[in-house]
Short mmCIF file of C-alpha atoms and ligand atoms in Angstrom, two decimals:
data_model
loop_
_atom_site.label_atom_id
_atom_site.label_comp_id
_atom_site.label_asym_id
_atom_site.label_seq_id
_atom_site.Cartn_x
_atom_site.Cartn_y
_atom_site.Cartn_z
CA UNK A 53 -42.58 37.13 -46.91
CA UNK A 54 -45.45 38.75 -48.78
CA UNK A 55 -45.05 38.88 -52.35
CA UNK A 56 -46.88 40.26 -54.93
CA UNK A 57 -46.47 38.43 -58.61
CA UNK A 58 -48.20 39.61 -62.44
CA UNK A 59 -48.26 36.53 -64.67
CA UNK A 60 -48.47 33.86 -61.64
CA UNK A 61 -51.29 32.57 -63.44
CA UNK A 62 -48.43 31.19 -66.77
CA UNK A 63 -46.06 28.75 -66.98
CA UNK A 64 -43.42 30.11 -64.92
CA UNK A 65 -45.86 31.84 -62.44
CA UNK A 66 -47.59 28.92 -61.38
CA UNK A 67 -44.02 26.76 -60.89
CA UNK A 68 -42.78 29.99 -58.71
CA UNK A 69 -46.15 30.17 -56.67
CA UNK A 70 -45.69 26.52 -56.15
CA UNK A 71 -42.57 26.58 -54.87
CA UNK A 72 -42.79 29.70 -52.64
CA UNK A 73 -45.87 28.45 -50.82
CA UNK A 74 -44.48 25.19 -49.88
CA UNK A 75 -41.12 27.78 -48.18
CA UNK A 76 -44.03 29.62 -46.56
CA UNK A 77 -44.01 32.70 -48.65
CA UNK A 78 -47.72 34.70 -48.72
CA UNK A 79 -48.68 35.04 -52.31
CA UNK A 80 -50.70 37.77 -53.60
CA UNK A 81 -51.25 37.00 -57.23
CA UNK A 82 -52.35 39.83 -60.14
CA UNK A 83 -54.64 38.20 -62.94
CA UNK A 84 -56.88 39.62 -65.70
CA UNK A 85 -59.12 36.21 -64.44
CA UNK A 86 -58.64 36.91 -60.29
CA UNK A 87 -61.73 35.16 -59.73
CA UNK A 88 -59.95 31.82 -61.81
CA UNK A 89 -56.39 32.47 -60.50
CA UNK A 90 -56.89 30.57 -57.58
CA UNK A 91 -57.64 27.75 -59.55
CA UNK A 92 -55.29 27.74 -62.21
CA UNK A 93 -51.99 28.11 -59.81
CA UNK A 94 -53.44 25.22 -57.28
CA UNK A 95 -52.31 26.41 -54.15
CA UNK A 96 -53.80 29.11 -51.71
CA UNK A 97 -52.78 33.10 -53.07
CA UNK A 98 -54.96 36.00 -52.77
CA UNK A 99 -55.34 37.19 -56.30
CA UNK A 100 -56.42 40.95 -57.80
CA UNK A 101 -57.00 42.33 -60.97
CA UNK A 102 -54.31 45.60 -60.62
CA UNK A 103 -50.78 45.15 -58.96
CA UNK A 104 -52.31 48.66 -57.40
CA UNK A 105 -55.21 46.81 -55.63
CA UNK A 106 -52.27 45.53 -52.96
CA UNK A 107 -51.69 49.34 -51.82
CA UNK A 108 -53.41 47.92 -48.59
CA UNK A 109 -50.67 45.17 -47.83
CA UNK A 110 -47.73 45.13 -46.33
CA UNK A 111 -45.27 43.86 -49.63
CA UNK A 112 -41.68 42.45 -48.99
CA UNK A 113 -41.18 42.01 -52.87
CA UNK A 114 -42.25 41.84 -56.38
CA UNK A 115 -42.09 39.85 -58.99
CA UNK A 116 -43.26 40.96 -62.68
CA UNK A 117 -43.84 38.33 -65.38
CA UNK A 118 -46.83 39.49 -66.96
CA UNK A 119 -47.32 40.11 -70.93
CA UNK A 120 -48.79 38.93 -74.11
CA UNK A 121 -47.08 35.87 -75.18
CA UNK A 122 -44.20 36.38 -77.69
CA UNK A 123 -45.22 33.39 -79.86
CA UNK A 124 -49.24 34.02 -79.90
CA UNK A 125 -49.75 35.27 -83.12
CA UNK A 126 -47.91 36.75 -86.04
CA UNK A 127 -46.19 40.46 -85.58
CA UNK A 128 -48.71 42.78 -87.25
CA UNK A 129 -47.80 46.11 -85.80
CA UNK A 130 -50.73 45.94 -83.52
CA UNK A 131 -49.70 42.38 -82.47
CA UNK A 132 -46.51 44.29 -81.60
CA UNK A 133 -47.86 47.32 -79.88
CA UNK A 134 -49.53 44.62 -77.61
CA UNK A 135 -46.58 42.89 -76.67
CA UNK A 136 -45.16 45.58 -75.70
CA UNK A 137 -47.84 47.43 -74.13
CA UNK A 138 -49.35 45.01 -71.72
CA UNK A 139 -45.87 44.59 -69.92
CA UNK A 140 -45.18 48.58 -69.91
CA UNK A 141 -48.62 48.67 -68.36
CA UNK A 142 -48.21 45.65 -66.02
CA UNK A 143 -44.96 47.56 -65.00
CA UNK A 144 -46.61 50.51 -64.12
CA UNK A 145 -49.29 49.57 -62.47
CA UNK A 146 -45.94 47.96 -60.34
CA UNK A 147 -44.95 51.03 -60.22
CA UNK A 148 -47.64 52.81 -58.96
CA UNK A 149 -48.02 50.18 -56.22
CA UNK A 150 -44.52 51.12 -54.83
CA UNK A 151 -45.73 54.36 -54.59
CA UNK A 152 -48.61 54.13 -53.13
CA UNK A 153 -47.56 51.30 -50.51
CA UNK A 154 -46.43 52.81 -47.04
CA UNK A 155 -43.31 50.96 -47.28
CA UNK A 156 -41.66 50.45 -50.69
CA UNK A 157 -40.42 47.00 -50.68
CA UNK A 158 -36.73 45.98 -51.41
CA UNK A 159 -36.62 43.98 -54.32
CA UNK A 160 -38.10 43.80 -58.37
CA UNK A 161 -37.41 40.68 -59.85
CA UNK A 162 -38.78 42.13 -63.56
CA UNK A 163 -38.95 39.69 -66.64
CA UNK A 164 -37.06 40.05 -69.79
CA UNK A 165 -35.74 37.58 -72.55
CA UNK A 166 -32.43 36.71 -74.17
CA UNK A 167 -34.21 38.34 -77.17
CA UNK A 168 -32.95 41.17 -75.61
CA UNK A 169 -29.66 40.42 -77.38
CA UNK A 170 -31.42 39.71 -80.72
CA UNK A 171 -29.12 37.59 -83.57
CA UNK A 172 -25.72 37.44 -81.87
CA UNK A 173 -24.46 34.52 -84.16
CA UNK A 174 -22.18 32.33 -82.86
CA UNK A 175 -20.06 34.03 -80.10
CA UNK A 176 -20.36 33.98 -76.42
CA UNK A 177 -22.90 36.42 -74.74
CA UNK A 178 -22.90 37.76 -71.70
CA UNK A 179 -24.62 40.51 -69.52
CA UNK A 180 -21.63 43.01 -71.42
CA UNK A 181 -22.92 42.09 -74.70
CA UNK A 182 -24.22 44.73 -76.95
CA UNK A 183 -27.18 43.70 -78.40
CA UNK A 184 -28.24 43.89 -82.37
CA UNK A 185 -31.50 46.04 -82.47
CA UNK A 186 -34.77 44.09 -84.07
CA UNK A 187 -37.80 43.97 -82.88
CA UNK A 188 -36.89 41.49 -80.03
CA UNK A 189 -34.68 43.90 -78.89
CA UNK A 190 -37.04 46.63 -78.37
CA UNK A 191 -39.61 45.02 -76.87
CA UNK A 192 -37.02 43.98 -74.08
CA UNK A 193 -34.99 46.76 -73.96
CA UNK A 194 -38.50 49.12 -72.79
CA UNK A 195 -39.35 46.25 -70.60
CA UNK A 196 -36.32 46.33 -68.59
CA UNK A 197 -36.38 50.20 -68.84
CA UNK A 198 -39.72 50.58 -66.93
CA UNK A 199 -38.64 48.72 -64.76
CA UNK A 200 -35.50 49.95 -64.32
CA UNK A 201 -37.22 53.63 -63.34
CA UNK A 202 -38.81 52.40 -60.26
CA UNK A 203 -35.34 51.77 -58.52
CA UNK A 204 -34.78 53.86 -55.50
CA UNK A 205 -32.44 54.04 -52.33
CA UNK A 206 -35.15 51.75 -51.09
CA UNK A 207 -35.89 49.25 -53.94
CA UNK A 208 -33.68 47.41 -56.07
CA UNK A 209 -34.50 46.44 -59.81
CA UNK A 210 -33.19 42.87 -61.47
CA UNK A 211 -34.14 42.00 -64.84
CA UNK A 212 -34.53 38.55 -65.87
CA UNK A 213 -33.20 37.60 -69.75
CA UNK A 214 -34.66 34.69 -70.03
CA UNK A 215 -33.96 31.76 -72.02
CA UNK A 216 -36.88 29.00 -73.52
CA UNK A 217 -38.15 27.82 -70.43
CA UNK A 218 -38.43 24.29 -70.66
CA UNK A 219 -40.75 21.72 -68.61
CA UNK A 220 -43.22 19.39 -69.82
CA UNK A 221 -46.60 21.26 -69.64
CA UNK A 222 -45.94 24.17 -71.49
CA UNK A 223 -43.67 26.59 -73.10
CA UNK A 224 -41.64 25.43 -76.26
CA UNK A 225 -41.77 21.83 -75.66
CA UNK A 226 -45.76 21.77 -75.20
CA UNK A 227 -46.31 22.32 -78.83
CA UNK A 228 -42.47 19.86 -79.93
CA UNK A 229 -43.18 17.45 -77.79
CA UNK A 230 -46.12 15.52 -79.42
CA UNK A 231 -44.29 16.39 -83.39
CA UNK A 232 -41.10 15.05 -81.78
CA UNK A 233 -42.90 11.78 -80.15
CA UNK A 234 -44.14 11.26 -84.08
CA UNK A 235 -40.73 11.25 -85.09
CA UNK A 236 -41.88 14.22 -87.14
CA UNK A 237 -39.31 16.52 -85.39
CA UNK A 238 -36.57 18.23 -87.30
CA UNK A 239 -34.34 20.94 -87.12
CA UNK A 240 -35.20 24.63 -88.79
CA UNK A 241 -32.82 26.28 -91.00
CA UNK A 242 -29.20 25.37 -91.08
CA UNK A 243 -29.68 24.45 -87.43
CA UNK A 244 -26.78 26.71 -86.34
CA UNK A 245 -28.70 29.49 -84.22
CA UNK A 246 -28.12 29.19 -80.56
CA UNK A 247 -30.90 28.87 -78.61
CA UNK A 248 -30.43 29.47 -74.34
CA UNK A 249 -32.86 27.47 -72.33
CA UNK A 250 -33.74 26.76 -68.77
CA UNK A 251 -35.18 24.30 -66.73
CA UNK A 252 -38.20 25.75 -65.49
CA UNK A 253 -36.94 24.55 -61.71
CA UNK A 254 -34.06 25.94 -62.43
CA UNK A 255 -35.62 29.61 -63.14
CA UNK A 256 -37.66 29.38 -60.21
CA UNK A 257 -34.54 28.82 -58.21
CA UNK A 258 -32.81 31.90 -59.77
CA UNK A 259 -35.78 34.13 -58.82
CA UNK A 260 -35.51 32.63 -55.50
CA UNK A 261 -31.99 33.07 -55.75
CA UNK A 262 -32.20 37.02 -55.60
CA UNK A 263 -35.21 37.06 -53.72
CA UNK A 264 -32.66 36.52 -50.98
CA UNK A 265 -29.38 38.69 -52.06
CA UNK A 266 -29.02 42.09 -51.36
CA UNK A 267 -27.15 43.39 -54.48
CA UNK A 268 -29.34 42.51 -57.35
CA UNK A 269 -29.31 45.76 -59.32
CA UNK A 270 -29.09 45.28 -63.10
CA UNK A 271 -29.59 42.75 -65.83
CA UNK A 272 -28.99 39.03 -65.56
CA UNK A 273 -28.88 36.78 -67.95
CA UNK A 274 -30.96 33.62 -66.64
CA UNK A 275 -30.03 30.99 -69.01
CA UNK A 276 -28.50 27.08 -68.27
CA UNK A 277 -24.46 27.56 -69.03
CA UNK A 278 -24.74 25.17 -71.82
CA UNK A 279 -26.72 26.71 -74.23
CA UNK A 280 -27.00 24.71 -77.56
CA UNK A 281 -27.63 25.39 -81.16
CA UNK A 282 -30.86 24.37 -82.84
CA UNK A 283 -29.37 21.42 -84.54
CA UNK A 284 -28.28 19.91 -80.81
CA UNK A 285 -31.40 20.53 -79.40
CA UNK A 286 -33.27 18.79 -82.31
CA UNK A 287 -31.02 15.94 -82.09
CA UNK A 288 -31.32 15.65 -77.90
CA UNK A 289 -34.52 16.09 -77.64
CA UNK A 290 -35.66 13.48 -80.38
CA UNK A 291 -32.61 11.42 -78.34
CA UNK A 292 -34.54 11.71 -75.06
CA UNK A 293 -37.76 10.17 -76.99
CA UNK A 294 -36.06 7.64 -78.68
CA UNK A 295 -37.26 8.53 -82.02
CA UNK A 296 -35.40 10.18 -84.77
CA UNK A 297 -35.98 13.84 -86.14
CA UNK A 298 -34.93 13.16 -89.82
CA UNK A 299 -36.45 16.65 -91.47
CA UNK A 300 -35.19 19.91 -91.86
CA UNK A 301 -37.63 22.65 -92.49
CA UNK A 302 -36.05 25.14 -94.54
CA UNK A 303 -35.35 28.98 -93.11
CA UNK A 304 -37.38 30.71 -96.34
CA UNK A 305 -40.18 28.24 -95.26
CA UNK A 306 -40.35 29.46 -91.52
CA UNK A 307 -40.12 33.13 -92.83
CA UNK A 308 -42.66 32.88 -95.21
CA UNK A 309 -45.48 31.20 -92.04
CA UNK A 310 -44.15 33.55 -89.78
CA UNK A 311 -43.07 36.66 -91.18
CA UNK A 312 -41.38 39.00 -88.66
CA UNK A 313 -41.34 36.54 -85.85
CA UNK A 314 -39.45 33.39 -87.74
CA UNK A 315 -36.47 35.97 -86.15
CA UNK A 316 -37.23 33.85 -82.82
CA UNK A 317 -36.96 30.35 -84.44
CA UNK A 318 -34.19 31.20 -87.34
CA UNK A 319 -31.71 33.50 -85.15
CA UNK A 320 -30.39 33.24 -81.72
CA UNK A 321 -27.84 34.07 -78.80
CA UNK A 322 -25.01 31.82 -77.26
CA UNK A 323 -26.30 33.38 -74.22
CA UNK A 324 -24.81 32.47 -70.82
CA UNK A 325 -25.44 33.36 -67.29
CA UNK A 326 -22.09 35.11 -66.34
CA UNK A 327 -23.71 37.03 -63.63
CA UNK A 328 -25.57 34.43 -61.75
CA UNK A 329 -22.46 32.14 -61.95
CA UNK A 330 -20.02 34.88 -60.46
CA UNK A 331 -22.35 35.37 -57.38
CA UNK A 332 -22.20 31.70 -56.92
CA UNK A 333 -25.24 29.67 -58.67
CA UNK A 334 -25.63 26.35 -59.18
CA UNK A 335 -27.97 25.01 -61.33
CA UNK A 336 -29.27 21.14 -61.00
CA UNK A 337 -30.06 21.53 -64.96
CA UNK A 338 -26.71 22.43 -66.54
CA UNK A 339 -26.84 20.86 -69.21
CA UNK A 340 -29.90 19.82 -71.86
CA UNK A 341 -29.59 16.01 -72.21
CA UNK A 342 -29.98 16.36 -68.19
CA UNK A 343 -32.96 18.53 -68.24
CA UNK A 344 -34.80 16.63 -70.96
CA UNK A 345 -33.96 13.52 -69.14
CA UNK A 346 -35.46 14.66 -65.75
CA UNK A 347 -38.38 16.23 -67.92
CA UNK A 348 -39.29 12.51 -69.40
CA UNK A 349 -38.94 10.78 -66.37
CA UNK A 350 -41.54 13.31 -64.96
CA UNK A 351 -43.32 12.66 -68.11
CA UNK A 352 -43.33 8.90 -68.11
N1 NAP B 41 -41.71 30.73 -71.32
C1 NAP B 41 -40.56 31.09 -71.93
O1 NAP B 41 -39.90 30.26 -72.61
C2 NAP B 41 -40.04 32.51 -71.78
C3 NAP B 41 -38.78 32.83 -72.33
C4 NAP B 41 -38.29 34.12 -72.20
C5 NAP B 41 -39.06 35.09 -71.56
N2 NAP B 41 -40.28 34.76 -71.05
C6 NAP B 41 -41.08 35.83 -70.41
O2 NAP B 41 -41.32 35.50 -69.06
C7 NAP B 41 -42.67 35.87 -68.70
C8 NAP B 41 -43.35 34.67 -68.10
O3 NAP B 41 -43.33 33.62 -69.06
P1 NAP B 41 -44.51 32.53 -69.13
O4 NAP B 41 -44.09 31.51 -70.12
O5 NAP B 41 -44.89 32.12 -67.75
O6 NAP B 41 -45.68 33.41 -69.76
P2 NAP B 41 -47.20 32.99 -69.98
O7 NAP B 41 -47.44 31.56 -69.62
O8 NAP B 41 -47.57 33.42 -71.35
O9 NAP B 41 -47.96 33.81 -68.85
C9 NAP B 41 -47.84 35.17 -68.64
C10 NAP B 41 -49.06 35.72 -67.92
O10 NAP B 41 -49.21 37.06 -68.38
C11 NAP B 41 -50.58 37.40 -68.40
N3 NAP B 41 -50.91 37.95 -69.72
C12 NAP B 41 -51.00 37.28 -70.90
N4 NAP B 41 -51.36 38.11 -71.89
C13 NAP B 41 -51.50 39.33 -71.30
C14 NAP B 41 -51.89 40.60 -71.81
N5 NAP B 41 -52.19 40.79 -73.11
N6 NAP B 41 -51.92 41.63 -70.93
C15 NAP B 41 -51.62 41.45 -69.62
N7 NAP B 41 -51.28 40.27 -69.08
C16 NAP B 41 -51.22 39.23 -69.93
C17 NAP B 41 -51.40 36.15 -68.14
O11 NAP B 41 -51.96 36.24 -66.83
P3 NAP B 41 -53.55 36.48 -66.57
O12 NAP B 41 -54.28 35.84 -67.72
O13 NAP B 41 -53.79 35.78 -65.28
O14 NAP B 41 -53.71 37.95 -66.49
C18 NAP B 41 -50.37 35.02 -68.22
O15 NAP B 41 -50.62 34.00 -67.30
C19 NAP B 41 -43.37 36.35 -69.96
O16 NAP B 41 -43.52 37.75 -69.93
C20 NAP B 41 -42.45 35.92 -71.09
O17 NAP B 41 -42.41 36.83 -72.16
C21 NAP B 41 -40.78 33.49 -71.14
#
């Protein structure tokens, strides 16, 4: 199939390109850099600078990952007007594509984030969940709802919440890693937010997943079903290093060196994936001690 992807140049995109060109796929890639993309993702894909330069192609689907990262830099409000406007306009430059294309394809597979849910405390999330409106929130929500508008009879529109991707050479664990391996790791706050996370294989094979189903309409939470508080996850992850992660770095500490954004590290959602479970998905990674254990084997 040919398949046009924004962000295949990040961490996810380049595991997805990866993946779908050794199962044959045709990859046509969108990147700010589409003389570098090439490069960076290490296997053949014909890359542009505007989803809307692939009006010429035929296009059997579309995947949308592209945006600012979340963790870059503080939120200053322009920080935040960039978040969110380089997905709205990755989206509708999408958008436009569709429109332009001769045939529409079937499927958007559209990023999103279990920030989408924002602080949720302790109980169990699911796709019902109403969320608690912060910043997170809003960014997500106007993600998913560009998106959402380019559904048609012809096209349907998923939306990914996803959960810390984890894998060895980036994401999250790029930057804990190396404090972890110092035995300088530690958990922040009281250690009781939940944080989802996913094996980065594991995403891939959820966005392959629908790639491949017919009724994909709608939100889906794309999380591991064993999502764990920050406390766990300090204590496996300095467990799959063999070191110990004695220190606790205080909440007012984290807010004061991030502001706005400590929200992400300090608060959290028990956030499982109800949806992909009902239609049948199995994940290799259910559970974190598995996932780090497969990451530092990789590692090793
Ligand atoms: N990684 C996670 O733990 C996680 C968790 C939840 C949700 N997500 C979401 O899932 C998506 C993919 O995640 P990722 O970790 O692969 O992201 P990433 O590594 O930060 O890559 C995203 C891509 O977006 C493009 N991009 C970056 N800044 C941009 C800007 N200001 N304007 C337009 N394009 C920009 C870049 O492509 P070019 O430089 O080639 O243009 C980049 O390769 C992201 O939107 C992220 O918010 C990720």
């Amino acid at each position: 199939m040919n398949i046009v992807i924004t962000g295949a140049t990040g961490f996810v995109g380049q595991a997805l390109c990866r993946y779908w060109h050794e199962q044959g796929h045709t990859l046509m890639v969108v990147s700010r850099q589409s003389d570098k993309a090439q490069a960076t993702i290490r296997v053949p894909v014909m890359a542009r600078s505007s989803a809307i330069d692939f009006a010429d192609q035929s296009v059997g689907a579309i995947v949308n990952l592209a945006g600012e990262p979340i963790f870059n830099r503080r939120w200053s409000e322009a920080q935040k007007k960039k978040l969110i406007d380089s997905r709205l306009k990755a989206t509708h430059d999408v958008g436009e594509l569709c429109q332009r294309l001769a045939t529409p394809p079937a499927r958007l597979i559209s990023g999103s984030a279990m920030g989408y849910y924002g602080d949720q405390g302790s109980r169990e999330v699911t796709e019902q969940t109403s969320p608690h409106k912060e910043f997170a929130h809003r960014l997500c929500r106007e993600w998913e709802e560009a998106a959402q508008q380019l559904a048609t009879d012809q096209m349907q529109v998923a939306c990914l919440r996803i959960g810390l991707v984890l894998d060895r050479d980036g994401g999250m664990l790029k930057p804990m890693r190396p404090m972890f391996r110092l035995g300088l790791g530690g958990r922040l706050g009281k250690g009781r937010q939940y944080m989802p996370w996913v094996h980065r294989h594991d995403l891939v094979r959820i966005i392959d997943f629908l790639l491949q189903r017919d009724d994909i309409s709608g939100a889906w939470n794309a999380g591991a079903p064993a999502p764990v508080t920050n406390a766990k996850f300090t204590r496996t992850l300095a467990a799959s290093l063999n070191r110990p992660a004695p220190f606790v770095m205080p909440g007012s500490v984290v807010s004061l060196a991030l502001g706005e954004m400590s929200q992400l590290l300090l608060t959290g959602a028990r956030m499982v994936p109800a949806r992909l479970e009902a239609a049948g998905f199995r994940f290799e990674y259910p559970t974190l001690e598995k996932a780090l254990t497969a990451i530092e084997r990789r590692a090793a």
